[in-house]
PDB file of C-alpha atoms in Angstrom:
ATOM      1  CA  MET A 256      -2.568   0.969  16.794  1.00 94.00           C
ATOM      2  CA  ILE A 257      -2.578   3.089  13.904  1.00 98.00           C
ATOM      3  CA  TYR A 258       0.472   3.166  11.909  1.00 98.00           C
ATOM      4  CA  ILE A 259       1.295   6.178   9.401  1.00 98.00           C
ATOM      5  CA  GLY A 260       3.665   6.015   6.411  1.00 98.00           C
ATOM      6  CA  LEU A 261       4.791   7.019   3.143  1.00 98.00           C
ATOM      7  CA  ALA A 262       4.609   4.622  -0.169  1.00 96.00           C
ATOM      8  CA  GLY A 263       8.291   4.196  -0.864  1.00 94.00           C
ATOM      9  CA  TRP A 264      11.312   6.204   1.156  1.00 94.00           C
ATOM     10  CA  GLY A 265      13.483   7.427  -1.741  1.00 86.00           C
ATOM     11  CA  ASP A 266      11.554  10.619  -2.770  1.00 82.00           C
ATOM     12  CA  HIS A 267      10.446  12.856   0.108  1.00 85.00           C
ATOM     13  CA  ASP A 268      12.155  15.668   0.217  1.00 81.00           C
ATOM     14  CA  THR A 269      10.997  17.541   3.184  1.00 87.00           C
ATOM     15  CA  ILE A 270      12.806  15.217   5.770  1.00 89.00           C
ATOM     16  CA  TYR A 271      15.515  14.810   3.941  1.00 83.00           C
ATOM     17  CA  PRO A 272      16.504  18.479   4.481  1.00 72.00           C
ATOM     18  CA  ASN A 273      20.738  17.752   4.296  1.00 71.00           C
ATOM     19  CA  GLY A 274      20.084  15.984   1.368  1.00 66.00           C
ATOM     20  CA  SER A 275      20.600  12.407   2.349  1.00 70.00           C
ATOM     21  CA  ALA A 276      22.267   9.875   0.216  1.00 75.00           C
ATOM     22  CA  GLN A 277      20.243   7.154  -1.170  1.00 78.00           C
ATOM     23  CA  LYS A 278      21.713   4.275   0.415  1.00 82.00           C
ATOM     24  CA  GLU A 279      21.101   6.154   3.949  1.00 86.00           C
ATOM     25  CA  LYS A 280      17.461   7.509   3.419  1.00 91.00           C
ATOM     26  CA  LEU A 281      15.646   4.231   5.084  1.00 95.00           C
ATOM     27  CA  LYS A 282      17.186   4.993   7.883  1.00 93.00           C
ATOM     28  CA  GLU A 283      16.353   8.581   8.129  1.00 92.00           C
ATOM     29  CA  TYR A 284      12.902   7.704   7.488  1.00 95.00           C
ATOM     30  CA  ALA A 285      12.670   5.103   9.955  1.00 96.00           C
ATOM     31  CA  ALA A 286      13.276   7.739  12.345  1.00 94.00           C
ATOM     32  CA  HIS A 287      10.074   9.965  10.754  1.00 95.00           C
ATOM     33  CA  PHE A 288       7.229   7.113  10.480  1.00 97.00           C
ATOM     34  CA  PRO A 289       6.777   3.665  11.962  1.00 98.00           C
ATOM     35  CA  ILE A 290       6.037   2.016   8.449  1.00 98.00           C
ATOM     36  CA  VAL A 291       6.705   2.098   5.327  1.00 98.00           C
ATOM     37  CA  GLU A 292       5.210   0.599   1.510  1.00 98.00           C
ATOM     38  CA  VAL A 293       8.051  -1.144  -0.644  1.00 97.00           C
ATOM     39  CA  ASP A 294       7.070  -0.307  -4.223  1.00 94.00           C
ATOM     40  CA  SER A 295      10.048  -1.570  -5.720  1.00 94.00           C
ATOM     41  CA  THR A 296       9.112  -4.812  -5.115  1.00 96.00           C
ATOM     42  CA  PHE A 297       6.580  -4.197  -7.839  1.00 94.00           C
ATOM     43  CA  TYR A 298       8.733  -3.655 -10.759  1.00 92.00           C
ATOM     44  CA  ALA A 299      11.583  -6.417  -9.386  1.00 93.00           C
ATOM     45  CA  ILE A 300      11.417  -9.350  -7.211  1.00 94.00           C
ATOM     46  CA  PRO A 301      14.590  -7.983  -4.589  1.00 95.00           C
ATOM     47  CA  SER A 302      17.803  -9.813  -3.697  1.00 94.00           C
ATOM     48  CA  GLU A 303      18.261 -11.283  -0.037  1.00 91.00           C
ATOM     49  CA  ASN A 304      21.095  -8.679   0.147  1.00 93.00           C
ATOM     50  CA  SER A 305      18.678  -5.861  -0.008  1.00 95.00           C
ATOM     51  CA  VAL A 306      15.748  -7.016   1.979  1.00 97.00           C
ATOM     52  CA  ARG A 307      18.167  -8.223   5.164  1.00 97.00           C
ATOM     53  CA  LYS A 308      19.858  -4.409   4.428  1.00 96.00           C
ATOM     54  CA  TRP A 309      16.221  -2.671   4.739  1.00 97.00           C
ATOM     55  CA  ILE A 310      15.640  -4.993   7.974  1.00 98.00           C
ATOM     56  CA  ASN A 311      18.847  -4.082   9.449  1.00 97.00           C
ATOM     57  CA  ASP A 312      18.482   0.097   8.460  1.00 95.00           C
ATOM     58  CA  THR A 313      15.162  -0.065  10.682  1.00 97.00           C
ATOM     59  CA  PRO A 314      14.497  -0.152  14.023  1.00 97.00           C
ATOM     60  CA  ASP A 315      12.665  -3.613  15.439  1.00 95.00           C
ATOM     61  CA  ARG A 316       9.223  -2.505  15.828  1.00 96.00           C
ATOM     62  CA  PHE A 317       9.631  -1.134  12.444  1.00 98.00           C
ATOM     63  CA  GLN A 318       7.155  -2.308   9.755  1.00 98.00           C
ATOM     64  CA  PHE A 319       7.222  -3.056   6.155  1.00 98.00           C
ATOM     65  CA  ILE A 320       4.427  -3.481   3.525  1.00 98.00           C
ATOM     66  CA  VAL A 321       5.521  -5.117   0.492  1.00 98.00           C
ATOM     67  CA  LYS A 322       3.899  -4.299  -3.010  1.00 98.00           C
ATOM     68  CA  ALA A 323       3.584  -7.831  -4.799  1.00 97.00           C
ATOM     69  CA  TYR A 324       5.475  -7.685  -8.138  1.00 95.00           C
ATOM     70  CA  GLN A 325       3.967  -7.071 -10.962  1.00 94.00           C
ATOM     71  CA  GLY A 326       3.600 -10.001 -12.935  1.00 93.00           C
ATOM     72  CA  MET A 327       1.747 -11.823 -10.039  1.00 95.00           C
ATOM     73  CA  THR A 328      -0.960  -9.261 -10.170  1.00 94.00           C
ATOM     74  CA  GLY A 329      -1.324  -9.421 -14.315  1.00 85.00           C
ATOM     75  CA  HIS A 330       0.265  -6.091 -14.852  1.00 78.00           C
ATOM     76  CA  GLY A 331       2.780  -6.879 -16.964  1.00 68.00           C
ATOM     77  CA  ARG A 332       0.427  -9.199 -19.237  1.00 55.00           C
ATOM     78  CA  GLY A 333       2.566 -12.423 -18.944  1.00 53.00           C
ATOM     79  CA  SER A 334       5.541 -10.844 -20.061  1.00 59.00           C
ATOM     80  CA  HIS A 335       7.667 -12.340 -16.635  1.00 67.00           C
ATOM     81  CA  THR A 336      10.356 -14.642 -17.266  1.00 80.00           C
ATOM     82  CA  PHE A 337       9.051 -17.431 -15.239  1.00 87.00           C
ATOM     83  CA  ASN A 338       8.345 -20.520 -16.676  1.00 89.00           C
ATOM     84  CA  SER A 339       5.074 -21.017 -14.348  1.00 92.00           C
ATOM     85  CA  ARG A 340       3.426 -18.952 -11.860  1.00 92.00           C
ATOM     86  CA  GLU A 341       3.880 -20.832  -9.221  1.00 95.00           C
ATOM     87  CA  GLU A 342       7.766 -20.881  -9.558  1.00 95.00           C
ATOM     88  CA  MET A 343       6.960 -16.589  -9.599  1.00 95.00           C
ATOM     89  CA  PHE A 344       5.389 -16.615  -6.509  1.00 96.00           C
ATOM     90  CA  THR A 345       7.683 -18.876  -5.231  1.00 96.00           C
ATOM     91  CA  ALA A 346      10.617 -16.370  -6.234  1.00 96.00           C
ATOM     92  CA  PHE A 347       8.557 -13.925  -4.825  1.00 96.00           C
ATOM     93  CA  LEU A 348       8.117 -15.694  -1.131  1.00 96.00           C
ATOM     94  CA  ASN A 349      11.345 -16.832  -0.852  1.00 96.00           C
ATOM     95  CA  ALA A 350      13.184 -13.268  -1.481  1.00 96.00           C
ATOM     96  CA  ILE A 351      10.627 -11.571   0.869  1.00 96.00           C
ATOM     97  CA  LEU A 352      10.967 -14.474   3.910  1.00 96.00           C
ATOM     98  CA  PRO A 353      13.326 -12.591   5.862  1.00 97.00           C
ATOM     99  CA  PHE A 354      10.832  -9.931   6.218  1.00 98.00           C
ATOM    100  CA  TYR A 355       8.725 -12.154   7.913  1.00 97.00           C
ATOM    101  CA  GLN A 356      11.171 -14.114  10.038  1.00 97.00           C
ATOM    102  CA  SER A 357      12.396 -10.655  11.285  1.00 97.00           C
ATOM    103  CA  GLY A 358       8.796  -9.890  12.032  1.00 97.00           C
ATOM    104  CA  LYS A 359       8.979  -6.931   9.980  1.00 98.00           C
ATOM    105  CA  LEU A 360       6.456  -7.986   7.577  1.00 98.00           C
ATOM    106  CA  GLY A 361       3.126  -6.030   8.050  1.00 98.00           C
ATOM    107  CA  MET A 362       1.821  -7.410   4.921  1.00 98.00           C
ATOM    108  CA  ILE A 363       1.726  -7.923   1.450  1.00 98.00           C
ATOM    109  CA  LEU A 364       0.128  -6.219  -0.849  1.00 98.00           C
ATOM    110  CA  LEU A 365      -1.780  -7.240  -4.253  1.00 98.00           C
ATOM    111  CA  GLN A 366      -2.579  -4.545  -5.866  1.00 97.00           C
ATOM    112  CA  PHE A 367      -4.699  -5.260  -9.262  1.00 96.00           C
ATOM    113  CA  PRO A 368      -5.068  -3.543 -12.460  1.00 92.00           C
ATOM    114  CA  PRO A 369      -8.017  -1.584 -13.543  1.00 89.00           C
ATOM    115  CA  TRP A 370      -9.199  -4.597 -16.048  1.00 91.00           C
ATOM    116  CA  PHE A 371      -9.517  -7.273 -13.167  1.00 94.00           C
ATOM    117  CA  ASP A 372     -13.069  -6.865 -12.772  1.00 95.00           C
ATOM    118  CA  CYS A 373     -15.650  -8.773 -10.763  1.00 96.00           C
ATOM    119  CA  GLN A 374     -15.861 -12.364 -12.312  1.00 96.00           C
ATOM    120  CA  LYS A 375     -15.621 -16.088 -11.856  1.00 97.00           C
ATOM    121  CA  LYS A 376     -12.126 -16.753 -13.329  1.00 97.00           C
ATOM    122  CA  HIS A 377     -10.540 -13.467 -11.534  1.00 97.00           C
ATOM    123  CA  VAL A 378     -12.211 -14.754  -8.105  1.00 98.00           C
ATOM    124  CA  ASP A 379     -10.645 -18.226  -8.804  1.00 98.00           C
ATOM    125  CA  TYR A 380      -7.114 -16.473  -9.526  1.00 97.00           C
ATOM    126  CA  LEU A 381      -7.628 -14.347  -5.531  1.00 98.00           C
ATOM    127  CA  ARG A 382      -8.082 -17.981  -4.745  1.00 97.00           C
ATOM    128  CA  PHE A 383      -4.899 -19.168  -5.851  1.00 97.00           C
ATOM    129  CA  CYS A 384      -2.535 -16.302  -4.909  1.00 97.00           C
ATOM    130  CA  LYS A 385      -3.729 -16.833  -1.228  1.00 96.00           C
ATOM    131  CA  GLU A 386      -2.615 -20.685  -1.520  1.00 96.00           C
ATOM    132  CA  GLN A 387       0.581 -19.736  -3.131  1.00 96.00           C
ATOM    133  CA  LEU A 388       1.334 -17.026  -0.798  1.00 95.00           C
ATOM    134  CA  LYS A 389       0.484 -19.840   2.342  1.00 88.00           C
ATOM    135  CA  ASN A 390      -0.156 -18.238   5.597  1.00 89.00           C
ATOM    136  CA  MET A 391       1.695 -14.357   4.962  1.00 96.00           C
ATOM    137  CA  PRO A 392      -0.881 -11.351   5.894  1.00 97.00           C
ATOM    138  CA  ILE A 393      -2.055 -10.183   2.456  1.00 98.00           C
ATOM    139  CA  ALA A 394      -4.086  -7.086   1.304  1.00 98.00           C
ATOM    140  CA  LEU A 395      -6.063  -7.014  -1.365  1.00 98.00           C
ATOM    141  CA  GLU A 396      -6.864  -3.865  -3.191  1.00 98.00           C
ATOM    142  CA  PHE A 397      -9.028  -3.549  -6.482  1.00 96.00           C
ATOM    143  CA  ARG A 398      -8.855  -0.810  -8.923  1.00 93.00           C
ATOM    144  CA  HIS A 399     -12.309  -1.918 -10.659  1.00 94.00           C
ATOM    145  CA  GLN A 400     -15.362  -0.941  -9.440  1.00 94.00           C
ATOM    146  CA  SER A 401     -17.717  -3.920 -10.594  1.00 96.00           C
ATOM    147  CA  TRP A 402     -16.320  -5.609  -6.766  1.00 97.00           C
ATOM    148  CA  PHE A 403     -18.048  -2.896  -4.952  1.00 96.00           C
ATOM    149  CA  TYR A 404     -21.179  -2.655  -7.216  1.00 96.00           C
ATOM    150  CA  PRO A 405     -24.699  -3.192  -5.611  1.00 96.00           C
ATOM    151  CA  GLN A 406     -25.296  -6.767  -6.431  1.00 97.00           C
ATOM    152  CA  PHE A 407     -21.612  -7.461  -5.529  1.00 97.00           C
ATOM    153  CA  ASN A 408     -20.446  -5.718  -2.737  1.00 97.00           C
ATOM    154  CA  ASP A 409     -21.497  -7.453   0.294  1.00 97.00           C
ATOM    155  CA  ALA A 410     -20.292 -10.862  -1.371  1.00 97.00           C
ATOM    156  CA  THR A 411     -16.989  -9.401  -2.139  1.00 98.00           C
ATOM    157  CA  LEU A 412     -16.815  -8.445   1.301  1.00 98.00           C
ATOM    158  CA  GLU A 413     -17.953 -11.605   2.183  1.00 98.00           C
ATOM    159  CA  PHE A 414     -15.418 -13.301   0.183  1.00 98.00           C
ATOM    160  CA  MET A 415     -12.402 -11.072   1.696  1.00 98.00           C
ATOM    161  CA  LYS A 416     -13.578 -11.948   5.102  1.00 97.00           C
ATOM    162  CA  SER A 417     -13.838 -15.685   4.820  1.00 97.00           C
ATOM    163  CA  GLU A 418     -10.824 -15.874   2.962  1.00 96.00           C
ATOM    164  CA  GLY A 419      -8.487 -14.110   5.165  1.00 97.00           C
ATOM    165  CA  TRP A 420      -7.627 -10.932   2.974  1.00 98.00           C
ATOM    166  CA  ILE A 421      -6.630  -7.431   4.556  1.00 98.00           C
ATOM    167  CA  HIS A 422      -8.755  -4.718   2.762  1.00 98.00           C
ATOM    168  CA  SER A 423      -6.653  -2.074   1.220  1.00 98.00           C
ATOM    169  CA  ILE A 424      -9.385   0.891   1.463  1.00 98.00           C
ATOM    170  CA  CYS A 425      -8.380   3.484  -0.818  1.00 96.00           C
ATOM    171  CA  ASP A 426      -9.171   7.440  -0.839  1.00 97.00           C
ATOM    172  CA  GLU A 427      -8.460   8.028  -4.665  1.00 94.00           C
ATOM    173  CA  PRO A 428     -11.212  10.418  -7.713  1.00 91.00           C
ATOM    174  CA  GLN A 429     -14.345   8.728  -8.135  1.00 89.00           C
ATOM    175  CA  ILE A 430     -14.367   8.811 -12.099  1.00 85.00           C
ATOM    176  CA  GLY A 431     -16.403   5.844 -12.689  1.00 78.00           C
ATOM    177  CA  GLN A 432     -14.776   2.136 -13.552  1.00 78.00           C
ATOM    178  CA  GLY A 433     -11.260   2.817 -13.175  1.00 78.00           C
ATOM    179  CA  SER A 434     -11.495   3.862  -9.132  1.00 88.00           C
ATOM    180  CA  VAL A 435     -12.881   2.147  -6.404  1.00 94.00           C
ATOM    181  CA  PRO A 436     -15.488   4.149  -3.880  1.00 95.00           C
ATOM    182  CA  THR A 437     -14.136   4.192  -0.402  1.00 96.00           C
ATOM    183  CA  ILE A 438     -15.785   1.387   1.523  1.00 97.00           C
ATOM    184  CA  LEU A 439     -15.148   1.775   5.437  1.00 97.00           C
ATOM    185  CA  LYS A 440     -15.540  -1.783   6.095  1.00 97.00           C
ATOM    186  CA  ALA A 441     -12.180  -3.972   7.415  1.00 98.00           C
ATOM    187  CA  THR A 442     -12.202  -7.606   6.678  1.00 98.00           C
ATOM    188  CA  HIS A 443      -9.793  -8.832   8.983  1.00 98.00           C
ATOM    189  CA  PRO A 444     -10.011  -8.801  12.467  1.00 97.00           C
ATOM    190  CA  LEU A 445      -5.735  -7.849  13.394  1.00 98.00           C
ATOM    191  CA  LYS A 446      -5.101  -5.573  10.422  1.00 98.00           C
ATOM    192  CA  THR A 447      -6.571  -2.835   7.782  1.00 98.00           C
ATOM    193  CA  LEU A 448      -4.748  -0.802   5.159  1.00 98.00           C
ATOM    194  CA  VAL A 449      -5.721   2.763   3.957  1.00 98.00           C
ATOM    195  CA  ARG A 450      -3.914   4.320   1.107  1.00 98.00           C
ATOM    196  CA  PHE A 451      -4.249   7.723   0.148  1.00 98.00           C
ATOM    197  CA  HIS A 452      -3.677   8.366  -3.602  1.00 95.00           C
ATOM    198  CA  GLY A 453      -4.892  11.629  -3.919  1.00 92.00           C
ATOM    199  CA  ARG A 454      -7.593  12.811  -5.495  1.00 92.00           C
ATOM    200  CA  ASN A 455      -6.111  14.489  -8.786  1.00 88.00           C
ATOM    201  CA  VAL A 456      -8.988  13.552 -11.778  1.00 84.00           C
ATOM    202  CA  TYR A 457      -7.466  14.739 -14.512  1.00 79.00           C
ATOM    203  CA  GLY A 458      -4.193  13.239 -13.238  1.00 79.00           C
ATOM    204  CA  TRP A 459      -6.347   9.972 -12.586  1.00 76.00           C
ATOM    205  CA  ARG A 460      -7.766   9.721 -16.021  1.00 72.00           C
ATOM    206  CA  LYS A 461      -4.653   8.954 -17.654  1.00 66.00           C
ATOM    207  CA  PRO A 462      -4.211  12.460 -19.848  1.00 58.00           C
ATOM    208  CA  HIS A 463      -3.312  11.690 -23.865  1.00 53.00           C
ATOM    209  CA  ASN A 464      -0.539  14.813 -23.183  1.00 59.00           C
ATOM    210  CA  GLY A 465       2.626  14.703 -20.770  1.00 59.00           C
ATOM    211  CA  ASN A 466       3.891  12.285 -18.767  1.00 66.00           C
ATOM    212  CA  TRP A 467       0.589  11.109 -16.763  1.00 61.00           C
ATOM    213  CA  ARG A 468       2.483   9.185 -14.426  1.00 62.00           C
ATOM    214  CA  GLU A 469       3.656  12.243 -12.765  1.00 70.00           C
ATOM    215  CA  VAL A 470       0.416  14.126 -11.975  1.00 79.00           C
ATOM    216  CA  ARG A 471      -1.392  10.783 -11.091  1.00 82.00           C
ATOM    217  CA  TYR A 472      -0.533  11.318  -7.862  1.00 84.00           C
ATOM    218  CA  LEU A 473      -0.516  15.033  -7.677  1.00 85.00           C
ATOM    219  CA  TYR A 474      -2.467  16.088  -4.920  1.00 92.00           C
ATOM    220  CA  ARG A 475      -1.959  17.627  -1.460  1.00 94.00           C
ATOM    221  CA  TYR A 476      -4.937  16.874   0.760  1.00 96.00           C
ATOM    222  CA  ASN A 477      -6.192  20.029   2.885  1.00 97.00           C
ATOM    223  CA  HIS A 478      -6.717  20.108   6.424  1.00 97.00           C
ATOM    224  CA  GLN A 479     -10.590  19.649   6.451  1.00 97.00           C
ATOM    225  CA  GLU A 480     -10.397  16.582   4.036  1.00 97.00           C
ATOM    226  CA  LEU A 481      -7.682  15.062   6.423  1.00 97.00           C
ATOM    227  CA  ILE A 482     -10.332  15.970   9.456  1.00 97.00           C
ATOM    228  CA  GLU A 483     -13.239  14.345   7.550  1.00 96.00           C
ATOM    229  CA  TRP A 484     -11.107  10.633   7.847  1.00 97.00           C
ATOM    230  CA  GLN A 485     -10.145  11.226  11.580  1.00 96.00           C
ATOM    231  CA  GLU A 486     -13.323   9.954  12.036  1.00 95.00           C
ATOM    232  CA  ARG A 487     -13.565   7.294   9.589  1.00 97.00           C
ATOM    233  CA  ILE A 488     -10.305   6.488  11.530  1.00 97.00           C
ATOM    234  CA  LEU A 489     -11.894   5.620  14.785  1.00 94.00           C
ATOM    235  CA  LEU A 490     -14.267   3.817  12.784  1.00 96.00           C
ATOM    236  CA  LEU A 491     -12.266   1.414  11.322  1.00 97.00           C
ATOM    237  CA  GLU A 492     -10.310   1.061  14.878  1.00 96.00           C
ATOM    238  CA  LYS A 493     -13.670  -0.598  16.299  1.00 97.00           C
ATOM    239  CA  GLN A 494     -13.154  -3.096  13.200  1.00 97.00           C
ATOM    240  CA  SER A 495      -9.493  -4.253  13.020  1.00 97.00           C
ATOM    241  CA  GLU A 496      -6.988  -4.467  15.595  1.00 97.00           C
ATOM    242  CA  ASP A 497      -4.359  -2.261  13.640  1.00 98.00           C
ATOM    243  CA  ILE A 498      -4.979   0.203  10.980  1.00 98.00           C
ATOM    244  CA  TYR A 499      -2.119   0.877   8.520  1.00 98.00           C
ATOM    245  CA  ILE A 500      -2.294   3.902   6.437  1.00 98.00           C
ATOM    246  CA  ILE A 501      -0.259   4.735   3.680  1.00 98.00           C
ATOM    247  CA  PHE A 502       0.329   8.043   1.679  1.00 97.00           C
ATOM    248  CA  ASN A 503       0.916   7.990  -1.891  1.00 95.00           C
ATOM    249  CA  ASN A 504       0.475  11.143  -3.206  1.00 94.00           C
ATOM    250  CA  ASN A 505       3.729  12.168  -4.050  1.00 90.00           C
ATOM    251  CA  SER A 506       4.342  13.192  -7.494  1.00 82.00           C
ATOM    252  CA  GLY A 507       4.414  16.935  -6.399  1.00 83.00           C
ATOM    253  CA  GLY A 508       6.285  16.069  -2.591  1.00 85.00           C
ATOM    254  CA  ASP A 509       3.238  16.195  -0.755  1.00 93.00           C
ATOM    255  CA  ALA A 510       2.882  12.755   1.450  1.00 95.00           C
ATOM    256  CA  ALA A 511       5.193  13.111   3.941  1.00 96.00           C
ATOM    257  CA  ASP A 512       3.421  16.500   4.681  1.00 95.00           C
ATOM    258  CA  ASN A 513       0.282  14.857   4.367  1.00 97.00           C
ATOM    259  CA  ALA A 514       0.828  11.872   7.030  1.00 97.00           C
ATOM    260  CA  LYS A 515       2.742  14.426   9.403  1.00 97.00           C
ATOM    261  CA  GLN A 516      -0.470  16.195   9.383  1.00 97.00           C
ATOM    262  CA  LEU A 517      -2.785  13.418  10.066  1.00 98.00           C
ATOM    263  CA  ILE A 518      -0.734  12.161  12.756  1.00 98.00           C
ATOM    264  CA  ASN A 519      -0.962  15.485  14.689  1.00 97.00           C
ATOM    265  CA  ILE A 520      -4.908  15.217  14.004  1.00 97.00           C
ATOM    266  CA  LEU A 521      -5.023  12.029  15.998  1.00 97.00           C
ATOM    267  CA  SER A 522      -2.611  13.170  18.105  1.00 96.00           C
ATOM    268  CA  ILE A 523      -0.300   9.643  17.998  1.00 96.00           C
ATOM    269  CA  GLU A 524       3.322  10.015  19.429  1.00 95.00           C
ATOM    270  CA  TYR A 525       5.042   6.715  18.005  1.00 96.00           C
ATOM    271  CA  SER A 526       7.596   5.335  20.379  1.00 91.00           C
ATOM    272  CA  GLY A 527      11.019   3.243  18.583  1.00 90.00           C
ATOM    273  CA  LEU A 528      11.326   5.322  15.830  1.00 94.00           C
ATOM    274  CA  ALA A 529      15.150   5.655  15.047  1.00 89.00           C
ATOM    275  CA  PRO A 530      17.081   8.433  16.149  1.00 88.00           C
ATOM    276  CA  LYS A 531      17.116  11.685  13.922  1.00 78.00           C
ATOM    277  CA  GLN A 532      20.170  12.785  12.557  1.00 68.00           C
ATOM    278  CA  LEU A 533      21.544  15.762  13.966  1.00 52.00           C
ATOM    279  CA  ASP A 534      22.576  19.029  11.858  1.00 51.00           C
ATOM    280  CA  LEU A 535      26.182  19.699  11.853  1.00 43.00           C
ATOM    281  CA  PHE A 536      25.254  22.977  14.097  1.00 40.00           C
TER     282      PHE A 536
END
């Protein structure tokens, strides 16, 4: 199967034409897409009530890609409030356990920062993460190009394969060490993740003026760019049973439209979605 969805469900105006209330948006979102990336878990470990509400707001076959808490991937540089790394991982694991128990956990996504380069201590930390998250399906996304330098590329992929990591393959601007190439290799026989970050070179480089976070993912894929991915996705389908695709290019509200374009290009018709809300007239 090919599952296509978006990063988050709150900021996609084109699928909420009637201005759905925030608490109702996930229900409406689930009428359009079969998966979603939960990015709020990156900023704070969610409460059990929040997780159970998300589960209850979605159909039986809906799946969540849960982004790991920032302290787990080193984005906070040690600024978290937990007494130990083990305590932090346990808190996160306990919080998302209902996803797993309900059969709605597609995977956990560990996205590491641009300074997390290819060296032994970081490989050791990846093993620690895998051990802490036990038998959960876990996707790995690098942001430093060194993991895919010619001298490390094969070893990186073999490590991910032998350790049971799901490869998070990226479409993003190519600007040197702070970005990774699109490596069309699955490392898990059951699941592969593809994330579309857009190709905004200026925004990716963190401009000194303005709010760079608002422009980093400001990009709309054109039809030809999505057509090029049709063949790539079919190639990945031969390597992995299920392909999960997330559009993260939403600084300008383009993710939902691009996701629907790709669904049409691939001639996918999803069953088991939530019923769409009816207009008043």
